[in-house]
CSV table of C-alpha atoms in Angstrom, one decimal:
chain,number,residue,atom,x,y,z
A,1,MET,CA,-58.5,-76.3,-149.3
A,2,ASN,CA,-59.3,-79.0,-152.6
A,3,GLY,CA,-55.5,-80.3,-153.1
A,4,ASN,CA,-56.7,-79.3,-156.7
A,5,THR,CA,-56.4,-75.9,-156.7
A,6,GLU,CA,-52.9,-75.4,-157.8
A,7,LEU,CA,-53.3,-77.2,-160.6
A,8,MET,CA,-56.4,-75.4,-161.4
A,9,ASN,CA,-55.0,-72.1,-160.8
A,10,GLU,CA,-51.7,-73.3,-163.6
A,11,TRP,CA,-54.8,-73.7,-166.1
A,12,PHE,CA,-56.3,-70.9,-165.3
A,13,LYS,CA,-52.5,-69.0,-165.1
A,14,LYS,CA,-51.8,-70.4,-169.0
A,15,ALA,CA,-55.9,-68.9,-170.2
A,16,ASP,CA,-55.1,-65.4,-168.6
A,17,HIS,CA,-52.5,-65.8,-170.8
A,18,ASP,CA,-54.2,-66.8,-174.1
A,19,LEU,CA,-56.4,-64.0,-172.9
A,20,LEU,CA,-53.8,-61.0,-172.3
A,21,ASN,CA,-52.3,-62.5,-176.4
A,22,ALA,CA,-55.9,-61.7,-177.5
A,23,GLU,CA,-56.0,-58.4,-176.1
A,24,ILE,CA,-53.1,-57.3,-177.4
A,25,ILE,CA,-53.2,-57.1,-180.3
A,26,LEU,CA,-57.3,-55.7,-180.8
A,27,GLU,CA,-55.3,-52.6,-178.4
A,28,SER,CA,-52.7,-53.0,-180.8
A,29,GLY,CA,-53.8,-49.7,-182.8
A,30,ARG,CA,-52.4,-51.5,-186.0
A,31,ASP,CA,-54.1,-51.4,-189.2
A,32,SER,CA,-54.2,-54.9,-189.8
A,33,LEU,CA,-55.1,-56.7,-186.6
A,34,PRO,CA,-54.7,-60.8,-187.2
A,35,LEU,CA,-57.8,-61.7,-186.3
A,36,ASP,CA,-57.3,-65.3,-186.6
A,37,THR,CA,-54.9,-65.3,-184.2
A,38,VAL,CA,-57.8,-63.0,-181.5
A,39,CYS,CA,-60.1,-65.8,-182.6
A,40,PHE,CA,-57.7,-68.9,-181.5
A,41,HIS,CA,-56.2,-67.3,-178.3
A,42,CYS,CA,-59.8,-66.8,-177.5
A,43,GLN,CA,-61.1,-70.7,-177.5
A,44,GLN,CA,-57.9,-72.1,-176.1
A,45,ALA,CA,-58.9,-69.8,-172.6
A,46,VAL,CA,-62.1,-71.0,-173.1
A,47,GLU,CA,-61.0,-74.3,-173.0
A,48,LYS,CA,-58.5,-73.7,-170.4
A,49,TYR,CA,-61.1,-72.4,-167.5
A,50,LEU,CA,-63.4,-75.0,-167.8
A,51,LYS,CA,-60.4,-77.4,-168.3
A,52,GLY,CA,-59.6,-76.3,-165.2
A,53,PHE,CA,-62.3,-76.0,-163.5
A,54,LEU,CA,-63.3,-79.6,-163.9
A,55,VAL,CA,-59.6,-80.1,-162.3
A,56,TYR,CA,-61.0,-78.8,-159.3
A,57,HIS,CA,-63.5,-80.8,-159.0
A,58,ASN,CA,-61.4,-83.8,-159.7
A,59,ILE,CA,-63.1,-84.4,-163.2
A,60,GLU,CA,-61.3,-86.3,-165.4
A,61,PHE,CA,-61.6,-85.0,-169.1
A,62,ASP,CA,-60.3,-86.0,-172.8
A,63,ARG,CA,-57.9,-84.1,-174.1
A,64,THR,CA,-60.5,-82.5,-177.0
A,65,HIS,CA,-60.2,-79.2,-178.3
A,66,PHE,CA,-64.2,-79.3,-178.5
A,67,LEU,CA,-65.8,-76.8,-176.1
A,68,GLY,CA,-68.8,-78.5,-176.0
A,69,THR,CA,-67.6,-81.4,-174.4
A,70,LEU,CA,-65.7,-79.6,-171.8
A,71,LEU,CA,-69.1,-77.8,-170.5
A,72,ASP,CA,-70.7,-80.9,-170.4
A,73,GLN,CA,-68.9,-81.8,-168.4
A,74,CYS,CA,-69.0,-79.0,-166.0
A,75,LYS,CA,-73.4,-78.4,-166.0
A,76,CYS,CA,-72.6,-82.0,-164.5
A,77,VAL,CA,-71.6,-80.2,-161.9
A,78,ASP,CA,-73.2,-77.1,-161.8
A,79,GLU,CA,-76.0,-76.6,-164.4
A,80,THR,CA,-75.6,-73.1,-164.4
A,81,PHE,CA,-73.2,-73.6,-166.9
A,82,GLU,CA,-75.7,-73.5,-169.0
A,83,GLU,CA,-76.2,-70.2,-169.6
A,84,LEU,CA,-72.7,-70.4,-170.8
A,85,ASP,CA,-74.2,-73.0,-174.2
A,86,ASP,CA,-72.6,-70.1,-176.8
A,87,VAL,CA,-69.2,-70.9,-176.4
A,88,ILE,CA,-69.7,-73.4,-178.6
A,89,GLU,CA,-69.3,-70.7,-181.5
A,90,LEU,CA,-65.7,-70.6,-180.9
A,91,ASN,CA,-64.9,-74.0,-181.2
A,92,ALA,CA,-65.0,-73.4,-185.4
A,93,TYR,CA,-61.2,-71.2,-184.5
A,94,ALA,CA,-59.6,-74.1,-182.3
A,95,VAL,CA,-58.1,-75.6,-185.7
A,96,ASP,CA,-60.1,-74.3,-188.3
A,97,VAL,CA,-58.3,-70.7,-187.7
A,98,ARG,CA,-54.7,-72.6,-187.1
A,99,TYR,CA,-54.4,-73.7,-191.5
A,100,PRO,CA,-55.1,-72.2,-194.6
A,101,ASP,CA,-56.6,-74.8,-196.5
A,102,ASP,CA,-59.4,-74.9,-193.7
A,103,ALA,CA,-59.5,-71.1,-193.2
A,104,ILE,CA,-61.9,-69.2,-192.4
A,105,GLU,CA,-62.7,-65.9,-192.4
A,106,ILE,CA,-63.3,-63.5,-190.0
A,107,GLY,CA,-63.3,-60.2,-189.0
A,108,LEU,CA,-63.2,-57.7,-186.4
A,109,ASP,CA,-66.9,-57.9,-184.9
A,110,ASP,CA,-66.4,-61.4,-185.2
A,111,ALA,CA,-62.7,-61.0,-183.2
A,112,GLN,CA,-64.4,-58.9,-180.5
A,113,GLU,CA,-67.0,-61.1,-180.2
A,114,ALA,CA,-64.5,-64.2,-179.3
A,115,TYR,CA,-63.0,-62.0,-176.8
A,116,GLU,CA,-66.3,-60.7,-174.8
A,117,VAL,CA,-67.0,-64.5,-174.6
A,118,ALA,CA,-63.2,-65.5,-173.6
A,119,THR,CA,-63.8,-62.9,-170.3
A,120,ARG,CA,-66.8,-63.4,-169.7
A,121,VAL,CA,-66.2,-67.3,-169.0
A,122,LYS,CA,-64.0,-65.9,-167.2
A,123,SER,CA,-66.2,-63.8,-165.0
A,124,PHE,CA,-68.2,-66.9,-165.0
A,125,VAL,CA,-65.5,-69.6,-163.9
A,126,ALA,CA,-64.1,-66.9,-161.0
A,127,GLU,CA,-67.5,-66.5,-159.7
A,128,LYS,CA,-67.9,-70.0,-159.1
A,129,VAL,CA,-64.2,-70.9,-156.9
A,130,ALA,CA,-63.9,-67.2,-155.8
A,131,GLU,CA,-65.2,-68.6,-152.2
A,132,LYS,CA,-62.4,-71.5,-152.3
A,133,VAL,CA,-59.3,-69.8,-154.1
A,134,GLU,CA,-57.9,-66.3,-155.4
A,135,VAL,CA,-58.3,-65.9,-159.1
A,136,GLU,CA,-55.6,-63.5,-160.9
A,137,GLU,CA,-56.4,-60.5,-162.4
A,138,THR,CA,-55.8,-60.5,-166.7
A,139,PRO,CA,-52.9,-58.4,-165.9
A,140,GLN,CA,-54.0,-54.8,-168.6
A,141,ALA,CA,-52.0,-54.1,-171.8
A,142,GLU,CA,-49.6,-51.4,-172.0
A,143,GLN,CA,-50.8,-48.4,-173.6
């Protein structure tokens, strides 16, 4: 087993927490949802799943939120990561949604799409490392 498995799983655990936060908000049933927060957490989850994959393969990465850079590094290990090229659309949620002067308008469809992208990335990355390690299931929000 790879010596980086433990650190990879720590990255995945943090990503799972981001994904769970997004899920809890989306399923809260509230009339007014903090959709910017949903999108931020989805971008963060994708970033951490990609970083966890890179850690496992001993690939160093810069401290960046730019998903394109991380995705390119993943493609150097496994070219099928090209299937995830659409994750780059989440880049706007890394910084722009966090500050009022750069705020972008986010609708429910945007937030749901960001969540779907993040869960797809989780499944994709989990499949890539599944034969080597266990990837924790995302806990479901209580109904």
